[in-house]
Amino acid sequence: KAGVTQTPRYLIKTRGQQVTLSCSPISGHRSVSWYQQTPGQGLQFLFEYFSETQRNKGNFPGRFSGRQFSNSRSEMNVSTLELGDSALYLCASSVDGSNQPQHFGDGTRLSIL
Amino acid sequence: GESVGLHLPTLSVQEGDNSIINCAYSNSASDYFIWYKQESGKGPQFIIDIRSNMDKRQGQRVTVLLNKTVKHLSLQIAATQPGDSAVYFCAESPNDYKLSFGAGTTVTVRA
């Protein structure tokens, strides 16, 4: 069974631009979560989607948004990029998101110049 | 607010010895706990999980212990191998579709 797939693996942007990251969950998984990982803040929850609905959201500014499609694939968007947005963005999927293992992809490394 | 932390940021262990990684959590409402291993350049990899109605769970070479009285979680790795070198994270959830992660412990296995 294929794991969680995230594209692209690496991305370089400049301040003020916007970016869209993509995540394909494990087949049969309907819950997709996004996390930001930085050396200073560690792993922080961004949001979670199930059946195209956002069920929970972390403490990030409105520049961070996401969506989920009917096939469970998900995208997250960051607008007006800032230097501090440089991070590893991780996507995780699970069957239904309720107290069960979330399986992570290898992330998208976003660098802001 | 909620936080999940690890007692030690680094752990050095001799190959073949047992490793114990500790974690403290603060959210009394958490009822699900999970351990991940993250190797360089990869995403976190699921190791083992435990629900609050249990105090011990065993997997292959790993055991997780949960002490709800003192809000403490630990991961024991038996016969530590070089391939166990990685960063280990504990995470907790009060069933709100979100995991809160600790800061991580870097485990280095000495040959």
Short mmCIF file of C-alpha atoms in Angstrom, two decimals:
data_model
loop_
_atom_site.label_atom_id
_atom_site.label_comp_id
_atom_site.label_asym_id
_atom_site.label_seq_id
_atom_site.Cartn_x
_atom_site.Cartn_y
_atom_site.Cartn_z
CA LYS A 1 0.00 0.00 0.00
CA ALA A 2 1.44 3.39 -0.97
CA GLY A 3 2.15 5.79 1.86
CA VAL A 4 1.29 9.46 2.18
CA THR A 5 2.65 11.39 -0.79
CA GLN A 6 3.55 15.05 -0.58
CA THR A 7 4.55 17.27 -3.49
CA PRO A 8 6.75 19.05 -4.10
CA ARG A 9 9.55 17.85 -1.78
CA TYR A 10 11.41 21.15 -1.91
CA LEU A 11 10.30 24.65 -2.69
CA ILE A 12 12.02 28.01 -2.67
CA LYS A 13 9.96 31.20 -2.62
CA THR A 14 10.50 34.86 -1.85
CA ARG A 15 8.71 37.03 0.68
CA GLY A 16 5.25 38.14 -0.36
CA GLN A 17 4.63 35.22 -2.72
CA GLN A 18 2.11 32.48 -2.10
CA VAL A 19 2.52 28.72 -2.21
CA THR A 20 0.33 25.64 -2.53
CA LEU A 21 1.40 22.27 -1.16
CA SER A 22 -0.25 18.99 -2.04
CA CYS A 23 -0.91 15.81 -0.10
CA SER A 24 -2.29 12.45 -1.23
CA PRO A 25 -3.34 10.29 1.73
CA ILE A 26 -3.08 6.55 2.07
CA SER A 27 -5.81 4.84 0.10
CA GLY A 28 -8.93 4.50 2.25
CA HIS A 29 -7.90 7.24 4.67
CA ARG A 30 -10.37 10.08 4.85
CA SER A 31 -8.74 12.27 7.50
CA VAL A 32 -5.84 14.52 6.52
CA SER A 33 -3.90 16.71 8.93
CA TRP A 34 -1.17 19.26 8.33
CA TYR A 35 1.71 20.14 10.64
CA GLN A 36 4.52 22.66 10.53
CA GLN A 37 7.93 21.56 11.82
CA THR A 38 10.67 24.06 12.71
CA PRO A 39 13.77 23.73 14.91
CA GLY A 40 12.47 26.37 17.29
CA GLN A 41 8.79 25.45 17.63
CA GLY A 42 8.88 21.73 16.86
CA LEU A 43 5.82 20.07 15.36
CA GLN A 44 2.75 22.27 15.42
CA PHE A 45 -0.73 21.41 14.24
CA LEU A 46 -2.16 23.49 11.41
CA PHE A 47 -5.53 21.92 10.57
CA GLU A 48 -7.42 18.69 10.01
CA TYR A 49 -9.91 17.77 7.30
CA PHE A 50 -12.41 14.97 6.97
CA SER A 51 -14.92 14.60 4.15
CA GLU A 52 -13.95 18.03 2.82
CA THR A 53 -14.72 19.69 6.18
CA GLN A 54 -12.21 21.34 8.48
CA ARG A 55 -12.80 19.92 11.94
CA ASN A 56 -9.97 21.57 13.86
CA LYS A 57 -7.54 24.40 13.33
CA GLY A 58 -4.32 25.34 15.10
CA ASN A 59 -3.08 28.76 16.16
CA PHE A 60 -1.80 30.03 12.85
CA PRO A 61 -2.69 33.29 11.07
CA GLY A 62 -5.31 33.38 8.35
CA ARG A 63 -2.57 33.35 5.72
CA PHE A 64 -2.51 29.60 6.24
CA SER A 65 -5.45 27.83 4.68
CA GLY A 66 -6.30 24.41 3.39
CA ARG A 67 -8.89 22.34 1.67
CA GLN A 68 -9.77 18.75 0.99
CA PHE A 69 -11.21 17.29 -2.17
CA SER A 70 -13.82 14.57 -2.59
CA ASN A 71 -11.07 11.98 -3.22
CA SER A 72 -9.53 12.92 0.20
CA ARG A 73 -6.51 14.59 -1.36
CA SER A 74 -5.65 17.84 0.37
CA GLU A 75 -3.86 21.08 -0.33
CA MET A 76 -2.63 23.81 1.92
CA ASN A 77 -1.93 27.35 0.86
CA VAL A 78 0.20 30.02 2.46
CA SER A 79 -0.24 33.56 1.17
CA THR A 80 2.01 36.60 1.61
CA LEU A 81 4.96 34.46 2.64
CA GLU A 82 7.20 35.63 5.44
CA LEU A 83 10.74 34.54 6.32
CA GLY A 84 9.37 32.79 9.40
CA ASP A 85 7.28 30.49 7.24
CA SER A 86 10.42 28.58 6.30
CA ALA A 87 9.76 25.10 7.63
CA LEU A 88 9.06 21.47 6.87
CA TYR A 89 5.35 21.05 6.20
CA LEU A 90 4.10 17.59 7.00
CA CYS A 91 0.87 15.93 6.00
CA ALA A 92 -0.56 12.96 7.88
CA SER A 93 -3.53 10.73 7.15
CA SER A 94 -5.66 8.33 9.14
CA VAL A 95 -8.86 6.39 8.55
CA ASP A 96 -11.14 8.83 10.32
CA GLY A 97 -8.90 10.95 12.54
CA SER A 98 -10.32 9.79 15.83
CA ASN A 99 -7.70 8.48 18.30
CA GLN A 100 -5.78 6.39 15.83
CA PRO A 101 -2.30 6.53 14.32
CA GLN A 102 -1.69 9.30 11.87
CA HIS A 103 0.73 8.28 9.14
CA PHE A 104 3.04 10.98 7.88
CA GLY A 105 4.51 11.80 4.52
CA ASP A 106 8.11 12.96 4.19
CA GLY A 107 7.07 16.60 3.95
CA THR A 108 7.66 19.62 1.78
CA ARG A 109 10.69 21.68 2.71
CA LEU A 110 9.75 25.33 2.13
CA SER A 111 12.48 27.95 2.13
CA ILE A 112 11.69 31.66 1.98
CA LEU A 113 14.37 34.01 0.66
CA GLY B 1 -2.48 25.27 27.47
CA GLU B 2 -1.73 21.77 26.40
CA SER B 3 1.85 20.69 26.09
CA VAL B 4 3.68 17.46 25.80
CA GLY B 5 7.32 17.47 26.71
CA LEU B 6 10.20 15.09 26.92
CA HIS B 7 12.44 15.07 29.94
CA LEU B 8 15.74 14.89 28.06
CA PRO B 9 16.62 16.36 24.68
CA THR B 10 19.36 13.79 24.03
CA LEU B 11 20.07 10.20 24.98
CA SER B 12 23.22 8.24 24.24
CA VAL B 13 22.98 4.46 24.58
CA GLN B 14 25.32 1.55 24.00
CA GLU B 15 24.33 -0.85 21.25
CA GLY B 16 22.55 -3.83 22.78
CA ASP B 17 21.42 -1.96 25.90
CA ASN B 18 17.82 -1.03 26.61
CA SER B 19 16.70 2.57 26.07
CA ILE B 20 14.08 4.47 28.02
CA ILE B 21 12.67 7.71 26.67
CA ASN B 22 10.42 9.73 28.95
CA CYS B 23 7.63 12.16 28.27
CA ALA B 24 5.40 14.30 30.48
CA TYR B 25 2.02 15.59 29.38
CA SER B 26 -0.20 18.22 30.91
CA ASN B 27 -3.66 17.81 29.40
CA SER B 28 -5.75 15.69 31.74
CA ALA B 29 -8.35 15.31 29.00
CA SER B 30 -5.93 13.45 26.72
CA ASP B 31 -6.99 9.86 26.19
CA TYR B 32 -4.72 8.81 23.34
CA PHE B 33 -0.93 8.79 23.23
CA ILE B 34 1.48 7.88 20.49
CA TRP B 35 5.20 7.60 19.84
CA TYR B 36 6.93 8.48 16.59
CA LYS B 37 10.46 8.04 15.29
CA GLN B 38 11.86 10.57 12.85
CA GLU B 39 15.00 9.97 10.85
CA SER B 40 16.85 12.71 9.03
CA GLY B 41 15.08 13.82 5.88
CA LYS B 42 11.94 11.79 6.59
CA GLY B 43 8.58 12.31 8.17
CA PRO B 44 7.68 10.89 11.59
CA GLN B 45 7.14 7.14 11.55
CA PHE B 46 4.54 5.53 13.83
CA ILE B 47 6.04 3.26 16.51
CA ILE B 48 3.32 2.42 19.01
CA ASP B 49 0.23 3.95 20.60
CA ILE B 50 -1.74 3.52 23.80
CA ARG B 51 -5.17 4.56 25.00
CA SER B 52 -5.90 5.90 28.45
CA ASN B 53 -7.72 2.73 29.52
CA MET B 54 -4.39 0.88 29.41
CA ASP B 55 -1.14 1.36 31.32
CA LYS B 56 1.15 -0.79 29.22
CA ARG B 57 1.36 -1.94 25.65
CA GLN B 58 4.04 -3.97 23.92
CA GLY B 59 5.17 -4.13 20.34
CA GLN B 60 8.16 -5.57 18.61
CA ARG B 61 11.13 -4.60 20.83
CA VAL B 62 9.18 -1.62 22.16
CA THR B 63 6.99 -1.08 25.21
CA VAL B 64 4.98 2.00 26.08
CA LEU B 65 4.04 2.72 29.68
CA LEU B 66 1.38 5.21 30.69
CA ASN B 67 1.03 6.60 34.22
CA LYS B 68 -2.05 8.78 34.29
CA THR B 69 -1.62 9.67 37.95
CA VAL B 70 1.54 11.66 37.27
CA LYS B 71 0.83 12.28 33.57
CA HIS B 72 3.89 10.40 32.41
CA LEU B 73 4.56 8.36 29.31
CA SER B 74 7.66 6.34 28.47
CA LEU B 75 8.98 4.34 25.55
CA GLN B 76 11.29 1.42 26.20
CA ILE B 77 13.38 0.01 23.38
CA ALA B 78 14.92 -3.39 23.99
CA ALA B 79 18.37 -4.32 22.66
CA THR B 80 18.93 -0.95 21.00
CA GLN B 81 20.40 -1.16 17.50
CA PRO B 82 22.22 1.41 15.33
CA GLY B 83 19.07 1.74 13.23
CA ASP B 84 17.27 3.05 16.31
CA SER B 85 19.28 6.29 16.14
CA ALA B 86 16.71 9.00 15.43
CA VAL B 87 14.59 11.67 17.07
CA TYR B 88 11.70 10.28 19.10
CA PHE B 89 8.51 12.25 19.71
CA CYS B 90 5.61 11.57 22.00
CA ALA B 91 2.23 13.06 21.17
CA GLU B 92 -1.14 13.25 22.88
CA SER B 93 -4.71 13.88 21.88
CA PRO B 94 -7.95 14.56 23.76
CA ASN B 95 -9.86 13.18 20.77
CA ASP B 96 -10.10 16.52 18.97
CA TYR B 97 -8.54 15.25 15.71
CA LYS B 98 -5.24 16.93 16.60
CA LEU B 99 -1.96 15.64 17.98
CA SER B 100 0.14 17.80 20.32
CA PHE B 101 3.80 16.89 20.13
CA GLY B 102 6.63 17.09 22.59
CA ALA B 103 9.98 18.64 21.71
CA GLY B 104 11.65 15.32 20.90
CA THR B 105 14.58 13.28 22.20
CA THR B 106 17.56 12.57 19.97
CA VAL B 107 18.77 9.03 20.52
CA THR B 108 22.32 8.16 19.52
CA VAL B 109 23.42 4.53 19.59
CA ARG B 110 27.11 3.93 20.31
CA ALA B 111 28.75 0.94 18.66
#
